[in-house]
Every structure is written in structure tokens, then in C-alpha cells.
Amino acid sequence: MSLALLGAVLALAGPAQEPTHSWAATQPSPEHFLTKSRLLYDTWDEARADGAAWTVTHAIIAGVAPGWALGVEAAWSDRDVVSAAGLEDLRGWLSWRFLQRDLGPVDTQRAALLAGVSLPTGDALLTRDEIAPSCGAVLTDIRGRRGFNKASG
């Protein structure tokens, strides 16, 4: 079985979920939290910069009030281009879900604004060495087991 066919079968058989490489307008209820962990393997082919990296990220997101959530994410990377391994900069954010239209037991439309910051806490070769603010918006629309997600920022 080809890898593409296997991926398609697994995608059709799997339950609905948030995108792994993007924000989503979902968040935990007040006084609840969720955790997300990812293992990523990236490769790139650029002039004088061929390489690969393994990254493990772990995020904790807490609901603080109806429509509001706080999150923090830590990541550990092993990059062979710069021969660096260690912690990356710590990221934190605040999410305000200003739209929530529940259309059925699973169907929903949600939109949120996000504001965050990346703090220069990483190892020497893996840090941006500056406080880096960020902001963005996200729209999530779920119908049954299918969803649409658009994020910017």
C-alpha cells in the first residue's frame, strides 16, 4: 500500500481534531486545562544549509473565564545544521474567543484573537535572543467530522 493511500485511509478513519501546525479557535472551559504534545521531524534542502531537526513541543492551555484561555509552550530541538540541541524560547499567549455559534452537537463556528510573546529563554544557538511579541486571529468551522481552519499571525 502506498504511503499516500495509507495516509488517506487514516485521515478518513480518524476522529476530528485540531490542526497540528496552526492555531484553532477551540479552548478549554474555565477551570479546566488541556495539554498538547508533538514530535516533529523537519528537513530542508537549501544552498549551504541542508539539514534536519527533531523537535518535541509540549503546551499547557488553561481556561480562565468563558471565552478566555492562557497557554504556555516549551520546545526541545536537535538541529544538525548548527549542531545544536536544547531548549528553544518559551512561548506564552492569551486567547479571546469572541464568537461561538454551536450549530449542533458537534457542529460549531468559532473565532478568536490571540496575543502572545516569545521569551529569550532558550539555549544559546536556539534562541532569538529577544522578546518577540505576536498577535493573530483564527476562524474554526466544524461540520460533523470535517472542519475548516484559517489562522493568521
PDB file of N, CA, C and O in Angstrom, residues 78-126:
ATOM      1  N   ASP A  78      16.734  19.359  18.326  1.00  0.00           N
ATOM      2  CA  ASP A  78      18.047  18.834  17.978  1.00  0.00           C
ATOM      3  C   ASP A  78      18.229  19.120  16.494  1.00  0.00           C
ATOM      4  O   ASP A  78      17.618  18.463  15.649  1.00  0.00           O
ATOM      5  N   ARG A  79      19.027  20.126  16.173  1.00  0.00           N
ATOM      6  CA  ARG A  79      19.237  20.567  14.788  1.00  0.00           C
ATOM      7  C   ARG A  79      20.640  20.214  14.344  1.00  0.00           C
ATOM      8  O   ARG A  79      21.615  20.613  14.973  1.00  0.00           O
ATOM      9  N   ASP A  80      20.735  19.506  13.231  1.00  0.00           N
ATOM     10  CA  ASP A  80      22.068  19.092  12.801  1.00  0.00           C
ATOM     11  C   ASP A  80      22.781  20.133  11.958  1.00  0.00           C
ATOM     12  O   ASP A  80      23.983  20.061  11.795  1.00  0.00           O
ATOM     13  N   VAL A  81      22.095  21.143  11.442  1.00  0.00           N
ATOM     14  CA  VAL A  81      22.758  22.170  10.632  1.00  0.00           C
ATOM     15  C   VAL A  81      23.717  22.990  11.479  1.00  0.00           C
ATOM     16  O   VAL A  81      24.840  23.268  11.089  1.00  0.00           O
ATOM     17  N   VAL A  82      23.267  23.381  12.671  1.00  0.00           N
ATOM     18  CA  VAL A  82      24.121  24.186  13.554  1.00  0.00           C
ATOM     19  C   VAL A  82      24.675  23.360  14.712  1.00  0.00           C
ATOM     20  O   VAL A  82      25.250  23.906  15.638  1.00  0.00           O
ATOM     21  N   SER A  83      24.496  22.064  14.653  1.00  0.00           N
ATOM     22  CA  SER A  83      24.938  21.157  15.715  1.00  0.00           C
ATOM     23  C   SER A  83      24.488  21.665  17.082  1.00  0.00           C
ATOM     24  O   SER A  83      25.290  21.849  17.989  1.00  0.00           O
ATOM     25  N   ALA A  84      23.213  21.944  17.182  1.00  0.00           N
ATOM     26  CA  ALA A  84      22.660  22.471  18.430  1.00  0.00           C
ATOM     27  C   ALA A  84      21.526  21.582  18.907  1.00  0.00           C
ATOM     28  O   ALA A  84      20.707  21.119  18.117  1.00  0.00           O
ATOM     29  N   ALA A  85      21.497  21.367  20.208  1.00  0.00           N
ATOM     30  CA  ALA A  85      20.403  20.636  20.829  1.00  0.00           C
ATOM     31  C   ALA A  85      20.101  21.300  22.160  1.00  0.00           C
ATOM     32  O   ALA A  85      21.004  21.710  22.881  1.00  0.00           O
ATOM     33  N   GLY A  86      18.821  21.438  22.456  1.00  0.00           N
ATOM     34  CA  GLY A  86      18.445  22.023  23.735  1.00  0.00           C
ATOM     35  C   GLY A  86      17.083  22.682  23.679  1.00  0.00           C
ATOM     36  O   GLY A  86      16.313  22.498  22.719  1.00  0.00           O
ATOM     37  N   LEU A  87      16.797  23.464  24.693  1.00  0.00           N
ATOM     38  CA  LEU A  87      15.508  24.136  24.783  1.00  0.00           C
ATOM     39  C   LEU A  87      15.447  25.350  23.876  1.00  0.00           C
ATOM     40  O   LEU A  87      16.418  26.099  23.751  1.00  0.00           O
ATOM     41  N   GLU A  88      14.296  25.539  23.262  1.00  0.00           N
ATOM     42  CA  GLU A  88      14.035  26.739  22.479  1.00  0.00           C
ATOM     43  C   GLU A  88      13.401  27.777  23.399  1.00  0.00           C
ATOM     44  O   GLU A  88      13.142  27.517  24.576  1.00  0.00           O
ATOM     45  N   ASP A  89      13.114  28.952  22.868  1.00  0.00           N
ATOM     46  CA  ASP A  89      12.498  30.011  23.651  1.00  0.00           C
ATOM     47  C   ASP A  89      11.109  29.602  24.125  1.00  0.00           C
ATOM     48  O   ASP A  89      10.350  28.954  23.400  1.00  0.00           O
ATOM     49  N   LEU A  90      10.771  29.987  25.332  1.00  0.00           N
ATOM     50  CA  LEU A  90       9.465  29.718  25.929  1.00  0.00           C
ATOM     51  C   LEU A  90       8.438  30.671  25.312  1.00  0.00           C
ATOM     52  O   LEU A  90       8.721  31.855  25.133  1.00  0.00           O
ATOM     53  N   ARG A  91       7.255  30.126  24.972  1.00  0.00           N
ATOM     54  CA  ARG A  91       6.193  30.951  24.380  1.00  0.00           C
ATOM     55  C   ARG A  91       4.968  30.937  25.277  1.00  0.00           C
ATOM     56  O   ARG A  91       4.621  29.895  25.836  1.00  0.00           O
ATOM     57  N   GLY A  92       4.315  32.073  25.384  1.00  0.00           N
ATOM     58  CA  GLY A  92       3.070  32.164  26.132  1.00  0.00           C
ATOM     59  C   GLY A  92       2.067  32.990  25.348  1.00  0.00           C
ATOM     60  O   GLY A  92       2.453  33.811  24.510  1.00  0.00           O
ATOM     61  N   TRP A  93       0.769  32.768  25.583  1.00  0.00           N
ATOM     62  CA  TRP A  93      -0.245  33.520  24.847  1.00  0.00           C
ATOM     63  C   TRP A  93      -1.558  33.587  25.615  1.00  0.00           C
ATOM     64  O   TRP A  93      -1.813  32.800  26.519  1.00  0.00           O
ATOM     65  N   LEU A  94      -2.364  34.558  25.222  1.00  0.00           N
ATOM     66  CA  LEU A  94      -3.714  34.747  25.728  1.00  0.00           C
ATOM     67  C   LEU A  94      -4.646  34.661  24.530  1.00  0.00           C
ATOM     68  O   LEU A  94      -4.377  35.265  23.488  1.00  0.00           O
ATOM     69  N   SER A  95      -5.725  33.907  24.672  1.00  0.00           N
ATOM     70  CA  SER A  95      -6.695  33.732  23.591  1.00  0.00           C
ATOM     71  C   SER A  95      -8.065  34.238  24.047  1.00  0.00           C
ATOM     72  O   SER A  95      -8.515  33.900  25.141  1.00  0.00           O
ATOM     73  N   TRP A  96      -8.697  35.055  23.204  1.00  0.00           N
ATOM     74  CA  TRP A  96     -10.053  35.540  23.467  1.00  0.00           C
ATOM     75  C   TRP A  96     -10.964  35.033  22.356  1.00  0.00           C
ATOM     76  O   TRP A  96     -10.849  35.463  21.215  1.00  0.00           O
ATOM     77  N   ARG A  97     -11.864  34.115  22.680  1.00  0.00           N
ATOM     78  CA  ARG A  97     -12.821  33.597  21.705  1.00  0.00           C
ATOM     79  C   ARG A  97     -14.033  34.528  21.733  1.00  0.00           C
ATOM     80  O   ARG A  97     -14.820  34.516  22.654  1.00  0.00           O
ATOM     81  N   PHE A  98     -14.161  35.357  20.695  1.00  0.00           N
ATOM     82  CA  PHE A  98     -15.233  36.348  20.661  1.00  0.00           C
ATOM     83  C   PHE A  98     -16.462  35.867  19.895  1.00  0.00           C
ATOM     84  O   PHE A  98     -17.502  36.528  19.928  1.00  0.00           O
ATOM     85  N   LEU A  99     -16.360  34.726  19.237  1.00  0.00           N
ATOM     86  CA  LEU A  99     -17.505  34.170  18.508  1.00  0.00           C
ATOM     87  C   LEU A  99     -17.592  32.685  18.793  1.00  0.00           C
ATOM     88  O   LEU A  99     -16.599  31.966  18.675  1.00  0.00           O
ATOM     89  N   GLN A 100     -18.771  32.231  19.173  1.00  0.00           N
ATOM     90  CA  GLN A 100     -19.035  30.804  19.335  1.00  0.00           C
ATOM     91  C   GLN A 100     -20.482  30.549  18.959  1.00  0.00           C
ATOM     92  O   GLN A 100     -21.394  30.943  19.668  1.00  0.00           O
ATOM     93  N   ARG A 101     -20.682  29.920  17.819  1.00  0.00           N
ATOM     94  CA  ARG A 101     -22.021  29.542  17.354  1.00  0.00           C
ATOM     95  C   ARG A 101     -22.074  28.025  17.294  1.00  0.00           C
ATOM     96  O   ARG A 101     -21.513  27.412  16.398  1.00  0.00           O
ATOM     97  N   ASP A 102     -22.726  27.414  18.268  1.00  0.00           N
ATOM     98  CA  ASP A 102     -22.880  25.966  18.286  1.00  0.00           C
ATOM     99  C   ASP A 102     -24.130  25.617  17.480  1.00  0.00           C
ATOM    100  O   ASP A 102     -25.244  25.940  17.881  1.00  0.00           O
ATOM    101  N   LEU A 103     -23.926  24.956  16.344  1.00  0.00           N
ATOM    102  CA  LEU A 103     -24.997  24.676  15.394  1.00  0.00           C
ATOM    103  C   LEU A 103     -25.602  23.291  15.571  1.00  0.00           C
ATOM    104  O   LEU A 103     -26.590  22.968  14.939  1.00  0.00           O
ATOM    105  N   GLY A 104     -25.010  22.485  16.411  1.00  0.00           N
ATOM    106  CA  GLY A 104     -25.475  21.122  16.650  1.00  0.00           C
ATOM    107  C   GLY A 104     -24.585  20.480  17.692  1.00  0.00           C
ATOM    108  O   GLY A 104     -23.727  21.139  18.276  1.00  0.00           O
ATOM    109  N   PRO A 105     -24.762  19.182  17.937  1.00  0.00           N
ATOM    110  CA  PRO A 105     -23.959  18.514  18.964  1.00  0.00           C
ATOM    111  C   PRO A 105     -22.454  18.590  18.702  1.00  0.00           C
ATOM    112  O   PRO A 105     -21.669  18.664  19.637  1.00  0.00           O
ATOM    113  N   VAL A 106     -22.047  18.595  17.445  1.00  0.00           N
ATOM    114  CA  VAL A 106     -20.635  18.667  17.091  1.00  0.00           C
ATOM    115  C   VAL A 106     -20.347  19.900  16.245  1.00  0.00           C
ATOM    116  O   VAL A 106     -19.270  20.482  16.329  1.00  0.00           O
ATOM    117  N   ASP A 107     -21.299  20.325  15.447  1.00  0.00           N
ATOM    118  CA  ASP A 107     -21.094  21.436  14.521  1.00  0.00           C
ATOM    119  C   ASP A 107     -20.937  22.750  15.274  1.00  0.00           C
ATOM    120  O   ASP A 107     -21.727  23.073  16.161  1.00  0.00           O
ATOM    121  N   THR A 108     -19.911  23.523  14.900  1.00  0.00           N
ATOM    122  CA  THR A 108     -19.657  24.791  15.576  1.00  0.00           C
ATOM    123  C   THR A 108     -18.880  25.734  14.675  1.00  0.00           C
ATOM    124  O   THR A 108     -18.178  25.293  13.762  1.00  0.00           O
ATOM    125  N   GLN A 109     -19.032  27.005  14.920  1.00  0.00           N
ATOM    126  CA  GLN A 109     -18.216  28.048  14.305  1.00  0.00           C
ATOM    127  C   GLN A 109     -17.635  28.862  15.435  1.00  0.00           C
ATOM    128  O   GLN A 109     -18.370  29.297  16.336  1.00  0.00           O
ATOM    129  N   ARG A 110     -16.331  29.073  15.413  1.00  0.00           N
ATOM    130  CA  ARG A 110     -15.655  29.813  16.472  1.00  0.00           C
ATOM    131  C   ARG A 110     -14.592  30.709  15.865  1.00  0.00           C
ATOM    132  O   ARG A 110     -13.955  30.353  14.883  1.00  0.00           O
ATOM    133  N   ALA A 111     -14.400  31.856  16.492  1.00  0.00           N
ATOM    134  CA  ALA A 111     -13.349  32.778  16.081  1.00  0.00           C
ATOM    135  C   ALA A 111     -12.685  33.330  17.332  1.00  0.00           C
ATOM    136  O   ALA A 111     -13.342  33.544  18.356  1.00  0.00           O
ATOM    137  N   ALA A 112     -11.370  33.540  17.257  1.00  0.00           N
ATOM    138  CA  ALA A 112     -10.617  34.021  18.419  1.00  0.00           C
ATOM    139  C   ALA A 112      -9.499  34.952  17.976  1.00  0.00           C
ATOM    140  O   ALA A 112      -9.003  34.855  16.849  1.00  0.00           O
ATOM    141  N   LEU A 113      -9.129  35.841  18.884  1.00  0.00           N
ATOM    142  CA  LEU A 113      -7.950  36.687  18.731  1.00  0.00           C
ATOM    143  C   LEU A 113      -6.900  36.189  19.714  1.00  0.00           C
ATOM    144  O   LEU A 113      -7.234  35.758  20.825  1.00  0.00           O
ATOM    145  N   LEU A 114      -5.637  36.233  19.302  1.00  0.00           N
ATOM    146  CA  LEU A 114      -4.545  35.741  20.142  1.00  0.00           C
ATOM    147  C   LEU A 114      -3.471  36.813  20.271  1.00  0.00           C
ATOM    148  O   LEU A 114      -3.169  37.513  19.304  1.00  0.00           O
ATOM    149  N   ALA A 115      -2.907  36.916  21.456  1.00  0.00           N
ATOM    150  CA  ALA A 115      -1.757  37.786  21.698  1.00  0.00           C
ATOM    151  C   ALA A 115      -0.760  36.982  22.503  1.00  0.00           C
ATOM    152  O   ALA A 115      -1.130  36.297  23.461  1.00  0.00           O
ATOM    153  N   GLY A 116       0.503  37.035  22.092  1.00  0.00           N
ATOM    154  CA  GLY A 116       1.492  36.219  22.772  1.00  0.00           C
ATOM    155  C   GLY A 116       2.860  36.854  22.789  1.00  0.00           C
ATOM    156  O   GLY A 116       3.076  37.948  22.263  1.00  0.00           O
ATOM    157  N   VAL A 117       3.781  36.128  23.391  1.00  0.00           N
ATOM    158  CA  VAL A 117       5.152  36.592  23.480  1.00  0.00           C
ATOM    159  C   VAL A 117       6.083  35.380  23.532  1.00  0.00           C
ATOM    160  O   VAL A 117       5.743  34.348  24.108  1.00  0.00           O
ATOM    161  N   SER A 118       7.218  35.508  22.905  1.00  0.00           N
ATOM    162  CA  SER A 118       8.279  34.510  22.975  1.00  0.00           C
ATOM    163  C   SER A 118       9.402  35.125  23.799  1.00  0.00           C
ATOM    164  O   SER A 118       9.854  36.242  23.505  1.00  0.00           O
ATOM    165  N   LEU A 119       9.820  34.432  24.851  1.00  0.00           N
ATOM    166  CA  LEU A 119      10.832  34.963  25.760  1.00  0.00           C
ATOM    167  C   LEU A 119      12.192  34.334  25.482  1.00  0.00           C
ATOM    168  O   LEU A 119      12.275  33.128  25.227  1.00  0.00           O
ATOM    169  N   PRO A 120      13.276  35.098  25.542  1.00  0.00           N
ATOM    170  CA  PRO A 120      14.617  34.583  25.222  1.00  0.00           C
ATOM    171  C   PRO A 120      15.161  33.688  26.330  1.00  0.00           C
ATOM    172  O   PRO A 120      16.063  34.059  27.063  1.00  0.00           O
ATOM    173  N   THR A 121      14.599  32.506  26.429  1.00  0.00           N
ATOM    174  CA  THR A 121      14.988  31.566  27.482  1.00  0.00           C
ATOM    175  C   THR A 121      15.704  30.344  26.930  1.00  0.00           C
ATOM    176  O   THR A 121      16.098  29.472  27.700  1.00  0.00           O
ATOM    177  N   GLY A 122      15.847  30.256  25.614  1.00  0.00           N
ATOM    178  CA  GLY A 122      16.419  29.064  25.002  1.00  0.00           C
ATOM    179  C   GLY A 122      17.934  28.992  25.096  1.00  0.00           C
ATOM    180  O   GLY A 122      18.603  29.949  25.488  1.00  0.00           O
ATOM    181  N   ASP A 123      18.456  27.839  24.729  1.00  0.00           N
ATOM    182  CA  ASP A 123      19.901  27.654  24.687  1.00  0.00           C
ATOM    183  C   ASP A 123      20.522  28.587  23.650  1.00  0.00           C
ATOM    184  O   ASP A 123      19.859  29.023  22.706  1.00  0.00           O
ATOM    185  N   ALA A 124      21.801  28.877  23.793  1.00  0.00           N
ATOM    186  CA  ALA A 124      22.479  29.914  23.018  1.00  0.00           C
ATOM    187  C   ALA A 124      22.231  29.841  21.508  1.00  0.00           C
ATOM    188  O   ALA A 124      21.953  30.855  20.880  1.00  0.00           O
ATOM    189  N   LEU A 125      22.344  28.670  20.900  1.00  0.00           N
ATOM    190  CA  LEU A 125      22.175  28.568  19.447  1.00  0.00           C
ATOM    191  C   LEU A 125      20.715  28.424  19.021  1.00  0.00           C
ATOM    192  O   LEU A 125      20.421  28.409  17.832  1.00  0.00           O
ATOM    193  N   LEU A 126      19.785  28.315  19.970  1.00  0.00           N
ATOM    194  CA  LEU A 126      18.385  28.095  19.628  1.00  0.00           C
ATOM    195  C   LEU A 126      17.473  29.241  20.055  1.00  0.00           C
ATOM    196  O   LEU A 126      16.264  29.144  19.934  1.00  0.00           O
TER     197      LEU A 126
END
